[in-house]
GROMACS .gro file of N, CA, C and O in nm:
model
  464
    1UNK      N    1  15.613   1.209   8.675
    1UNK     CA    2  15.619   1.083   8.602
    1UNK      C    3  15.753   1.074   8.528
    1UNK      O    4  15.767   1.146   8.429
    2UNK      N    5  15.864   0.986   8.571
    2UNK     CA    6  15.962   0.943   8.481
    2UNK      C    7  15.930   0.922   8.376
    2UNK      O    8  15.833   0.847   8.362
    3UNK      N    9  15.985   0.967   8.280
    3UNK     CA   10  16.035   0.918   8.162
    3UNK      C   11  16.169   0.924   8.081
    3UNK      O   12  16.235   1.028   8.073
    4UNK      N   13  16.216   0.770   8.003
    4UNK     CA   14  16.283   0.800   7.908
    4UNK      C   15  16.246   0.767   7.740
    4UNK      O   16  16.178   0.671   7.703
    5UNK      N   17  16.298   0.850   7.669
    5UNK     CA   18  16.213   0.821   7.544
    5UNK      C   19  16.348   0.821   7.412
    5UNK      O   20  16.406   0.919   7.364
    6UNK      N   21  16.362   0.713   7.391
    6UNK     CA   22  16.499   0.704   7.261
    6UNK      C   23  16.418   0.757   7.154
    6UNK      O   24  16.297   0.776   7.166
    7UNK      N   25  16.499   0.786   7.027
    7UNK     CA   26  16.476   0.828   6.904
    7UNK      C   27  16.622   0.799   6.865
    7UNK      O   28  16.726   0.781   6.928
    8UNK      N   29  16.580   0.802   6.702
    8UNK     CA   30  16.677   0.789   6.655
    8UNK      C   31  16.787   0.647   6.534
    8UNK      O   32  16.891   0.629   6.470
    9UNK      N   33  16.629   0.575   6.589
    9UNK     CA   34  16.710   0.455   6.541
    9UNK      C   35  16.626   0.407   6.389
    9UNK      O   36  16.531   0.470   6.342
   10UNK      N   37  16.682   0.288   6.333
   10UNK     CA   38  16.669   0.225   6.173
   10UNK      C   39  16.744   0.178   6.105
   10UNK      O   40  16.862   0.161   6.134
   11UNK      N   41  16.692   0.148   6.005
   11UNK     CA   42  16.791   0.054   5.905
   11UNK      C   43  16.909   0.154   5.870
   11UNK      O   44  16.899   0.274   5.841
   12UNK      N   45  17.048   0.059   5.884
   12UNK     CA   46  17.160   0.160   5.823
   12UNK      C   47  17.222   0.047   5.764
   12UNK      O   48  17.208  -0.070   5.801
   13UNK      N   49  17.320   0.107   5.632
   13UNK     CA   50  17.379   0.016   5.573
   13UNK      C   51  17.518   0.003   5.667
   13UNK      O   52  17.554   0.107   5.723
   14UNK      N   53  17.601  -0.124   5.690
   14UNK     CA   54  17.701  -0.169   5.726
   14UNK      C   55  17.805  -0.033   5.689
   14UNK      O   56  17.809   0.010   5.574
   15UNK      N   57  17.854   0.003   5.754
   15UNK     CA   58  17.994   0.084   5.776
   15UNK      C   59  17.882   0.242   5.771
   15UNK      O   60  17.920   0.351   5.728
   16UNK      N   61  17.791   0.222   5.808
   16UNK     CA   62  17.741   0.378   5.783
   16UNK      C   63  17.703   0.409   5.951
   16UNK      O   64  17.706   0.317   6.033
   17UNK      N   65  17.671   0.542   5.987
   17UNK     CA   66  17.606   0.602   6.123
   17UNK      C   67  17.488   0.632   6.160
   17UNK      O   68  17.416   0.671   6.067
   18UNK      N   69  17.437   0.628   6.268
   18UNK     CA   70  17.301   0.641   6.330
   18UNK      C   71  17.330   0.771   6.468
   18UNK      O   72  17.448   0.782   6.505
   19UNK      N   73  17.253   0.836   6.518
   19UNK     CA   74  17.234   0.929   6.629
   19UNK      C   75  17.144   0.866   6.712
   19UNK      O   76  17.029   0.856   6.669
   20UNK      N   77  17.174   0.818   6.833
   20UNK     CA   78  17.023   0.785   6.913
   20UNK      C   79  17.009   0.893   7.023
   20UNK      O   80  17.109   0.949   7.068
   21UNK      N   81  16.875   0.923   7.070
   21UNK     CA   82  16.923   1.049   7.127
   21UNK      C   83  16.790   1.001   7.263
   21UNK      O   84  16.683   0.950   7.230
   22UNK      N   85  16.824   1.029   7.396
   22UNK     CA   86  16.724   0.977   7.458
   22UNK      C   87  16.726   1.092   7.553
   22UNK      O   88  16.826   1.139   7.607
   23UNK      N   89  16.555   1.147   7.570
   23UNK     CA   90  16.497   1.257   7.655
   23UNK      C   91  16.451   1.208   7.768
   23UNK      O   92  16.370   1.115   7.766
   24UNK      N   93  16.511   1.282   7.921
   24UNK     CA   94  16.461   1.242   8.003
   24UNK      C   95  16.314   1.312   8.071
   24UNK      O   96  16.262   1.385   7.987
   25UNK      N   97  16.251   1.308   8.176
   25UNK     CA   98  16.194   1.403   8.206
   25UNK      C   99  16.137   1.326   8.363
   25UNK      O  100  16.168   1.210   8.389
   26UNK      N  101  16.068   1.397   8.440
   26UNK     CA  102  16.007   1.326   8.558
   26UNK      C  103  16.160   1.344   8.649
   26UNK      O  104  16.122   1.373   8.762
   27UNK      N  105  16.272   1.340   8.650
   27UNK     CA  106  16.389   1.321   8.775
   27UNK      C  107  16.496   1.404   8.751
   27UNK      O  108  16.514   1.413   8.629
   28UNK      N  109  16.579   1.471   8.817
   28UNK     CA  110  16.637   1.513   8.849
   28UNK      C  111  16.780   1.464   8.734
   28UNK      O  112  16.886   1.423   8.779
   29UNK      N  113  16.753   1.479   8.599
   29UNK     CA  114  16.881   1.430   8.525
   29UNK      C  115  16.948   1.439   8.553
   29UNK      O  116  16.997   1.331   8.586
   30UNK      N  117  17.043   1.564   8.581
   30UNK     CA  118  17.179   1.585   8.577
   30UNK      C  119  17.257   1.522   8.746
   30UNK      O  120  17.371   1.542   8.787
   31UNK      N  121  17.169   1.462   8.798
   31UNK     CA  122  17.247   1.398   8.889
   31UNK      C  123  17.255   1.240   8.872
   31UNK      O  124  17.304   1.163   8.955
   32UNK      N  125  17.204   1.209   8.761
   32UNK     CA  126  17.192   1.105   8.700
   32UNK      C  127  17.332   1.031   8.617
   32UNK      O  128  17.387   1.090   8.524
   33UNK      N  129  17.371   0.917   8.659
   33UNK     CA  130  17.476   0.866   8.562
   33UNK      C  131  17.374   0.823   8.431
   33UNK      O  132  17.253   0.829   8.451
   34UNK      N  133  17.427   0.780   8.295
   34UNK     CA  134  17.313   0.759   8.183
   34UNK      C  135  17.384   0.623   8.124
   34UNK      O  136  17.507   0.625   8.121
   35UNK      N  137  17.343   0.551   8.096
   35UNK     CA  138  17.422   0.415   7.964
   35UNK      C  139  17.293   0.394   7.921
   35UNK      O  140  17.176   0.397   7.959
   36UNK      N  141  17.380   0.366   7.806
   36UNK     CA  142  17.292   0.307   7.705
   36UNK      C  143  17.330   0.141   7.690
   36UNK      O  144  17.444   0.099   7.668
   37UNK      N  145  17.212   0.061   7.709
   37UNK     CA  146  17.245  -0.074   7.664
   37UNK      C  147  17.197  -0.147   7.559
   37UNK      O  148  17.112  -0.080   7.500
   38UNK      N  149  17.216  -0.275   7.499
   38UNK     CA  150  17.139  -0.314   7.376
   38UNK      C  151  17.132  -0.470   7.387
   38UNK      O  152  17.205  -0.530   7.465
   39UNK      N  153  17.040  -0.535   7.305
   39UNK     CA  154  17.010  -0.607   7.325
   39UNK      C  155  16.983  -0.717   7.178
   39UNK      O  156  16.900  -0.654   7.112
   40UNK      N  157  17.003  -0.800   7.129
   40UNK     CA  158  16.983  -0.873   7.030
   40UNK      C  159  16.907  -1.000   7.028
   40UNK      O  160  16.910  -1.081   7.121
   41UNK      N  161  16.842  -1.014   6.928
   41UNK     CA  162  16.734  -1.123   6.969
   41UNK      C  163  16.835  -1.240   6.962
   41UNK      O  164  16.919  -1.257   6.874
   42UNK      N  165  16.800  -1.358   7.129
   42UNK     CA  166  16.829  -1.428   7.147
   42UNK      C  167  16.985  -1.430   7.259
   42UNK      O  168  17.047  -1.530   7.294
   43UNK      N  169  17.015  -1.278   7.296
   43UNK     CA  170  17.122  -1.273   7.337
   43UNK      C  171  17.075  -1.197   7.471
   43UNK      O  172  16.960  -1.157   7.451
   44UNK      N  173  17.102  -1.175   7.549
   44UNK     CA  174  17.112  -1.114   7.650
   44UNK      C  175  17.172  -0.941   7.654
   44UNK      O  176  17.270  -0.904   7.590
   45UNK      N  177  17.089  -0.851   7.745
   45UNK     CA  178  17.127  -0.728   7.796
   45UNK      C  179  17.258  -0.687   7.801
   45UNK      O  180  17.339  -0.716   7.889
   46UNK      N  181  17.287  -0.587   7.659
   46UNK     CA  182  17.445  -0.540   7.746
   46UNK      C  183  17.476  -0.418   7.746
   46UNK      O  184  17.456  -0.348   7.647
   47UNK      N  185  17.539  -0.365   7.872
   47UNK     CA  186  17.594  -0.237   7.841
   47UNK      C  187  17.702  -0.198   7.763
   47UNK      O  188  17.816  -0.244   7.772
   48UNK      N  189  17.653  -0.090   7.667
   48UNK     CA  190  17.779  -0.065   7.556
   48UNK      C  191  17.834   0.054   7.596
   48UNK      O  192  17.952   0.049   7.564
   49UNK      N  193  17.803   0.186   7.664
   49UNK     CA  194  17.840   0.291   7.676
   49UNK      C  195  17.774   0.364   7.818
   49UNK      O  196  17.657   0.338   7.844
   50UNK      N  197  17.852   0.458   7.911
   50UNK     CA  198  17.817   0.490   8.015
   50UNK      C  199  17.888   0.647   8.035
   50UNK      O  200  18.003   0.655   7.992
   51UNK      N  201  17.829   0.771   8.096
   51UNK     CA  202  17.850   0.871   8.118
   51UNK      C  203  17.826   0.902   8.240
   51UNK      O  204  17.723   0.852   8.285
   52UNK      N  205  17.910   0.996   8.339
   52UNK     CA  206  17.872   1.043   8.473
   52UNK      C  207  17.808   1.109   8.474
   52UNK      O  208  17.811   1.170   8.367
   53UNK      N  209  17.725   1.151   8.550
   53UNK     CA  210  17.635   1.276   8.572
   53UNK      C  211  17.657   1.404   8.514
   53UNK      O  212  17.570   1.485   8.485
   54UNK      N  213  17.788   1.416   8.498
   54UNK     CA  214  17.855   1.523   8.496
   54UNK      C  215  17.921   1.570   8.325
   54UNK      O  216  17.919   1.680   8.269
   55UNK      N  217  17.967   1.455   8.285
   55UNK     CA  218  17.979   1.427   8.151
   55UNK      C  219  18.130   1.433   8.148
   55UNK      O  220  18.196   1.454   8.047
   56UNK      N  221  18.203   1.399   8.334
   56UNK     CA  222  18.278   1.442   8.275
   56UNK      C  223  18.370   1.274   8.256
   56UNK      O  224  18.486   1.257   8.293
   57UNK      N  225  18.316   1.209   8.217
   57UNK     CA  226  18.393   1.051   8.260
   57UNK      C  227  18.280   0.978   8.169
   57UNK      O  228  18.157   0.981   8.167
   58UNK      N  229  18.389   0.908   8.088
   58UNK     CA  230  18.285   0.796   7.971
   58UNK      C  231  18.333   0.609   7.990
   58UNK      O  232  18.404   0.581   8.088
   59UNK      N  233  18.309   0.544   7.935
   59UNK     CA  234  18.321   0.409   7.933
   59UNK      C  235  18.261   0.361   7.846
   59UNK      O  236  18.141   0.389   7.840
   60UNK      N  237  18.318   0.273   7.746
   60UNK     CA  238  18.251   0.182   7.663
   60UNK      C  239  18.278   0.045   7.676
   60UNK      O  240  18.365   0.019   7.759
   61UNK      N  241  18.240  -0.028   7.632
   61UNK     CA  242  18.239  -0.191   7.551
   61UNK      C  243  18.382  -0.180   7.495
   61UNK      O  244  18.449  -0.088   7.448
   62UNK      N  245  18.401  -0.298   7.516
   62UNK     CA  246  18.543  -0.317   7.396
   62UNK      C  247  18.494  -0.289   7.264
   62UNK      O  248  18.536  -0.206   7.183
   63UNK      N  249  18.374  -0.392   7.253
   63UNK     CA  250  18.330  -0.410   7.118
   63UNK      C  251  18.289  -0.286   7.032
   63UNK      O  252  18.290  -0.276   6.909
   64UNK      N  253  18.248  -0.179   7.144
   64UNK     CA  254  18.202  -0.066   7.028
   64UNK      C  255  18.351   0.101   7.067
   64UNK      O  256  18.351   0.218   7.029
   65UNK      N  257  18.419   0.045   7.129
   65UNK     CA  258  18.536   0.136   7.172
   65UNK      C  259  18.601   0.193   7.002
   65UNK      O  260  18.643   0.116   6.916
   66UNK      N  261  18.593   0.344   6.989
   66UNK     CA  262  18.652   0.402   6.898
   66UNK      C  263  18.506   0.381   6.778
   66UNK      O  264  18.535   0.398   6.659
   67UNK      N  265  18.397   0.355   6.803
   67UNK     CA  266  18.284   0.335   6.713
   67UNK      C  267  18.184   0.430   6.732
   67UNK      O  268  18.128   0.499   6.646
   68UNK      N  269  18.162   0.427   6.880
   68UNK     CA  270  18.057   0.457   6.938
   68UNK      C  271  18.085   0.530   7.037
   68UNK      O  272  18.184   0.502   7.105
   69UNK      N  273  17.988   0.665   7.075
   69UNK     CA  274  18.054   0.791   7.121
   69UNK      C  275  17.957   0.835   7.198
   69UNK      O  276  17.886   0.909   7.130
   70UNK      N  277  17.898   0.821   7.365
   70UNK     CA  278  17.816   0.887   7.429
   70UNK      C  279  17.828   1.018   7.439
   70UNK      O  280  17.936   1.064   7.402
   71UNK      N  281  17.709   1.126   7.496
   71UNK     CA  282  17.807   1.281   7.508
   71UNK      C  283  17.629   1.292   7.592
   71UNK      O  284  17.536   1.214   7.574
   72UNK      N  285  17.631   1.388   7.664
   72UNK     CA  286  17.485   1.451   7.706
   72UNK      C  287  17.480   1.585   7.773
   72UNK      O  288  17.577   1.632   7.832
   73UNK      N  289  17.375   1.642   7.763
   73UNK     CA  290  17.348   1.774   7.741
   73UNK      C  291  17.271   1.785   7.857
   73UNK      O  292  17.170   1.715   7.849
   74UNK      N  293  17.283   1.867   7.998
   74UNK     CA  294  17.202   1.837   8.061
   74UNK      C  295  17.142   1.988   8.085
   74UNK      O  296  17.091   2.026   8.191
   75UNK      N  297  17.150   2.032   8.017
   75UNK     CA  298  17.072   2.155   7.963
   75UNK      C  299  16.918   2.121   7.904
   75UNK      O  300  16.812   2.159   7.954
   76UNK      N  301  16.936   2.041   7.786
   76UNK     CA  302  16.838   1.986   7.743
   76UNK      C  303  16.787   1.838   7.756
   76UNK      O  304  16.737   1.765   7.671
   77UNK      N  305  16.820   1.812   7.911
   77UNK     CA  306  16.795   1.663   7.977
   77UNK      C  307  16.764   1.564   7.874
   77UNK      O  308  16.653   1.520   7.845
   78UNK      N  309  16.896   1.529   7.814
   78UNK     CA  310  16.911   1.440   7.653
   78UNK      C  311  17.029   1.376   7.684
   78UNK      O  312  17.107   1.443   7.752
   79UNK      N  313  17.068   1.255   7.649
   79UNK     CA  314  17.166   1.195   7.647
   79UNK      C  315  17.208   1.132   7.529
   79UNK      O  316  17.114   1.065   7.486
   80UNK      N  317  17.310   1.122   7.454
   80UNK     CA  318  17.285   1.046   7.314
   80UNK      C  319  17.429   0.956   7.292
   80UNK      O  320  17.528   0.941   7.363
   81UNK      N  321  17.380   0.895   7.131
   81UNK     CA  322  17.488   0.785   7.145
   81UNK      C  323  17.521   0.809   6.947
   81UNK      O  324  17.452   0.769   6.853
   82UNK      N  325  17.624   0.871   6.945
   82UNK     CA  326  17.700   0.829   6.825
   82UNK      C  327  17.710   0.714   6.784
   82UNK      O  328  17.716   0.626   6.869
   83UNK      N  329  17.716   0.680   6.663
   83UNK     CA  330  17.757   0.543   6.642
   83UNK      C  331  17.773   0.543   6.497
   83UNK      O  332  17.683   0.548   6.413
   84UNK      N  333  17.947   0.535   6.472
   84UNK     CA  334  18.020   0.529   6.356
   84UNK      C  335  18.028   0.398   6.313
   84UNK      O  336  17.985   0.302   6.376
   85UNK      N  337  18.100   0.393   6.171
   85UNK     CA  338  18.141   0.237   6.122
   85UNK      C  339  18.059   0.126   6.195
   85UNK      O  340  18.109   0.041   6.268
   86UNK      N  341  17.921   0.138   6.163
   86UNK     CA  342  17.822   0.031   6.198
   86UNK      C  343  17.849  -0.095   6.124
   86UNK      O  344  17.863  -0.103   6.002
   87UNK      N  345  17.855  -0.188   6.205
   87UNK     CA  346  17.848  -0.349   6.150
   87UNK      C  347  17.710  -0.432   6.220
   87UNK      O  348  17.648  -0.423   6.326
   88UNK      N  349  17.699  -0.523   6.090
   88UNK     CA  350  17.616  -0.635   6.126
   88UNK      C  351  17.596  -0.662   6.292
   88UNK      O  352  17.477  -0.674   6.319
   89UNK      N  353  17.656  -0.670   6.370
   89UNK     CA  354  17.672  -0.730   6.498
   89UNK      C  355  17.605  -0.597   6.574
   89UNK      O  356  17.541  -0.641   6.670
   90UNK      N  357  17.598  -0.499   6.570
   90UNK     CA  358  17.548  -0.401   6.609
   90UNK      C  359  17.401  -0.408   6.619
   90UNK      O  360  17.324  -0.350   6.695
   91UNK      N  361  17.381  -0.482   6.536
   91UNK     CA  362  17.204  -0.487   6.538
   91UNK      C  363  17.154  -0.562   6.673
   91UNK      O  364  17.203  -0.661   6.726
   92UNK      N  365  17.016  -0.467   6.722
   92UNK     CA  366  16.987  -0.462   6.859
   92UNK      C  367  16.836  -0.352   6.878
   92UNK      O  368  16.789  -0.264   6.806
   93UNK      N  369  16.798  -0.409   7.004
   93UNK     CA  370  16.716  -0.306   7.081
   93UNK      C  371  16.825  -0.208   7.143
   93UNK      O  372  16.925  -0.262   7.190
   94UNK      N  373  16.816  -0.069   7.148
   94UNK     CA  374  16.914   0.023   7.219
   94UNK      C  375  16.826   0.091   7.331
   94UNK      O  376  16.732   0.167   7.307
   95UNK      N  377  16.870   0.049   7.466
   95UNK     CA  378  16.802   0.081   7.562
   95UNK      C  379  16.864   0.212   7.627
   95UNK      O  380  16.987   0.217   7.617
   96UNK      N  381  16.804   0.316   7.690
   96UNK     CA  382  16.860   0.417   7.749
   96UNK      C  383  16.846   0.372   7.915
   96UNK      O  384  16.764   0.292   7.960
   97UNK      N  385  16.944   0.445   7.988
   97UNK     CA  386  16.947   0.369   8.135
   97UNK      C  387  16.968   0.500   8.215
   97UNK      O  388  17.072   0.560   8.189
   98UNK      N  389  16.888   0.554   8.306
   98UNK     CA  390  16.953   0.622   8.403
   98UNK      C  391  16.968   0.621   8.560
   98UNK      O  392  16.885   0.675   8.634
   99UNK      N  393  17.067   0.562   8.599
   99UNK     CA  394  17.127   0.474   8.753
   99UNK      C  395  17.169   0.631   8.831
   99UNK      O  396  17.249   0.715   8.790
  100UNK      N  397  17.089   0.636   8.950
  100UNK     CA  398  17.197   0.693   9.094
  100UNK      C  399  17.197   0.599   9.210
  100UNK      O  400  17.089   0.554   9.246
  101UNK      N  401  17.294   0.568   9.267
  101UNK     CA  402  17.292   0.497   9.346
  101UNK      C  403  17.169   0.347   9.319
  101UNK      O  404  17.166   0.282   9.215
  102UNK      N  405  17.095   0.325   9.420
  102UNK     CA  406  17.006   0.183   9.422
  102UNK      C  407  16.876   0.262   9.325
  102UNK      O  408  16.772   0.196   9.327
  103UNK      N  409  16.869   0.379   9.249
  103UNK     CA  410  16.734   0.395   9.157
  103UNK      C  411  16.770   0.397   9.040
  103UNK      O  412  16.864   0.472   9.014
  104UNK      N  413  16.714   0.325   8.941
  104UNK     CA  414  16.747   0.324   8.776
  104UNK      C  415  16.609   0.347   8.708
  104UNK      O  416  16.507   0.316   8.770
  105UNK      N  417  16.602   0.403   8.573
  105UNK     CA  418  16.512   0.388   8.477
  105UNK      C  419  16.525   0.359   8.343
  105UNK      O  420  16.619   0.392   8.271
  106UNK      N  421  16.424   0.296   8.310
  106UNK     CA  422  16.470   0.261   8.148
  106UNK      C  423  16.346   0.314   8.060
  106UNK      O  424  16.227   0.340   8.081
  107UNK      N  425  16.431   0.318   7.955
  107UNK     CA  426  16.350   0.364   7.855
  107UNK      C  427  16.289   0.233   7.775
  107UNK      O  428  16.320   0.117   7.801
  108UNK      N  429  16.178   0.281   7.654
  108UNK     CA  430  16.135   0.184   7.588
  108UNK      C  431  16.246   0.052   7.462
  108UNK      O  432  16.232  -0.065   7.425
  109UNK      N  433  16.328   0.140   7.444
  109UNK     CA  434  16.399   0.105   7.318
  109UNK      C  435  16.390   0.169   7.199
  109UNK      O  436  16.311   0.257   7.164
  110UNK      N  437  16.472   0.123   7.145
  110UNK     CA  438  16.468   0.211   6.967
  110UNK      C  439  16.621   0.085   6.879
  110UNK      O  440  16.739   0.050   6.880
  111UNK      N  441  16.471   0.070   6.812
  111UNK     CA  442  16.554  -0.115   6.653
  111UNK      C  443  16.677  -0.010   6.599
  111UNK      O  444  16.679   0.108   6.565
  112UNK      N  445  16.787  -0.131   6.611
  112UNK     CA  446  16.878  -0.043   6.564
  112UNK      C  447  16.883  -0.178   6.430
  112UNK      O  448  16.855  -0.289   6.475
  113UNK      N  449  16.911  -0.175   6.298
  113UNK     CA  450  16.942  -0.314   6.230
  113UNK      C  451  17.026  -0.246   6.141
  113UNK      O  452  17.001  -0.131   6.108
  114UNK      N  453  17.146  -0.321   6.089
  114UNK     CA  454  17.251  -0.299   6.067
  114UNK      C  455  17.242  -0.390   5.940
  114UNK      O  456  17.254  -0.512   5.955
  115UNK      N  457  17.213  -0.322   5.780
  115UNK     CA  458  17.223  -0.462   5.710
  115UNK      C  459  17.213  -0.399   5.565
  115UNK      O  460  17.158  -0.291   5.543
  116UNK      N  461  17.265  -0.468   5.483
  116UNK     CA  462  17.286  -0.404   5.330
  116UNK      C  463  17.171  -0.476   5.222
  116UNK      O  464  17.168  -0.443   5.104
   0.00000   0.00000   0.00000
């Protein structure tokens, strides 16, 4: 049985940090590429951050570039997402994603809200 399961998320004040940390289990992680995407009420699905299988190749968003910091451990089939100097706009569902080729899975989410 796939699973992904985020943790990690909650209220943070504006310019402060959060850890989201998402466990896989059921597939073959480490051949797995991982992103994390997010989502805001009323806005549409986006990907903010992406890692290779391998860990050894990253990609972000413009918007969260130099903020926000993927890294994963495939030791402990975990993938996670730094996230420095939080702003308002950050607030979101944070979805975990793991794509090979034509198979993906998602996780449930984890509230990220960003607010003083």
């Amino acid at each position: 049985q796939v699973q992904l399961v985020e943790s990690g998320g909650g209220l943070v004040q504006p310019g402060g940090s959060l850890r989201l940390s998402c466990a896989a289990s059921g597939f073959p992680f480490s051949r797995y590429a991982m992103r994390w995407f997010r989502q805001a009420p009323g806005k549409e699905r986006e990907l903010v951050a992406a890692i290779s299988s391998t860990g050894d190749s990253t990609d972000y968003a413009d918007s969260v570039k130099g903020r926000l910091t993927i890294s994963r451990d495939n030791a402990k089939n975990t993938v996670y997402l730094q996230m420095n100097s939080l702003k308002p706009e950050d607030t979101a569902v944070y979805y975990c994603n793991a794509v090979r080729i034509t198979q993906f899975y998602w996780g449930q989410g984890t509230q990220v809200t960003v607010s003083s």
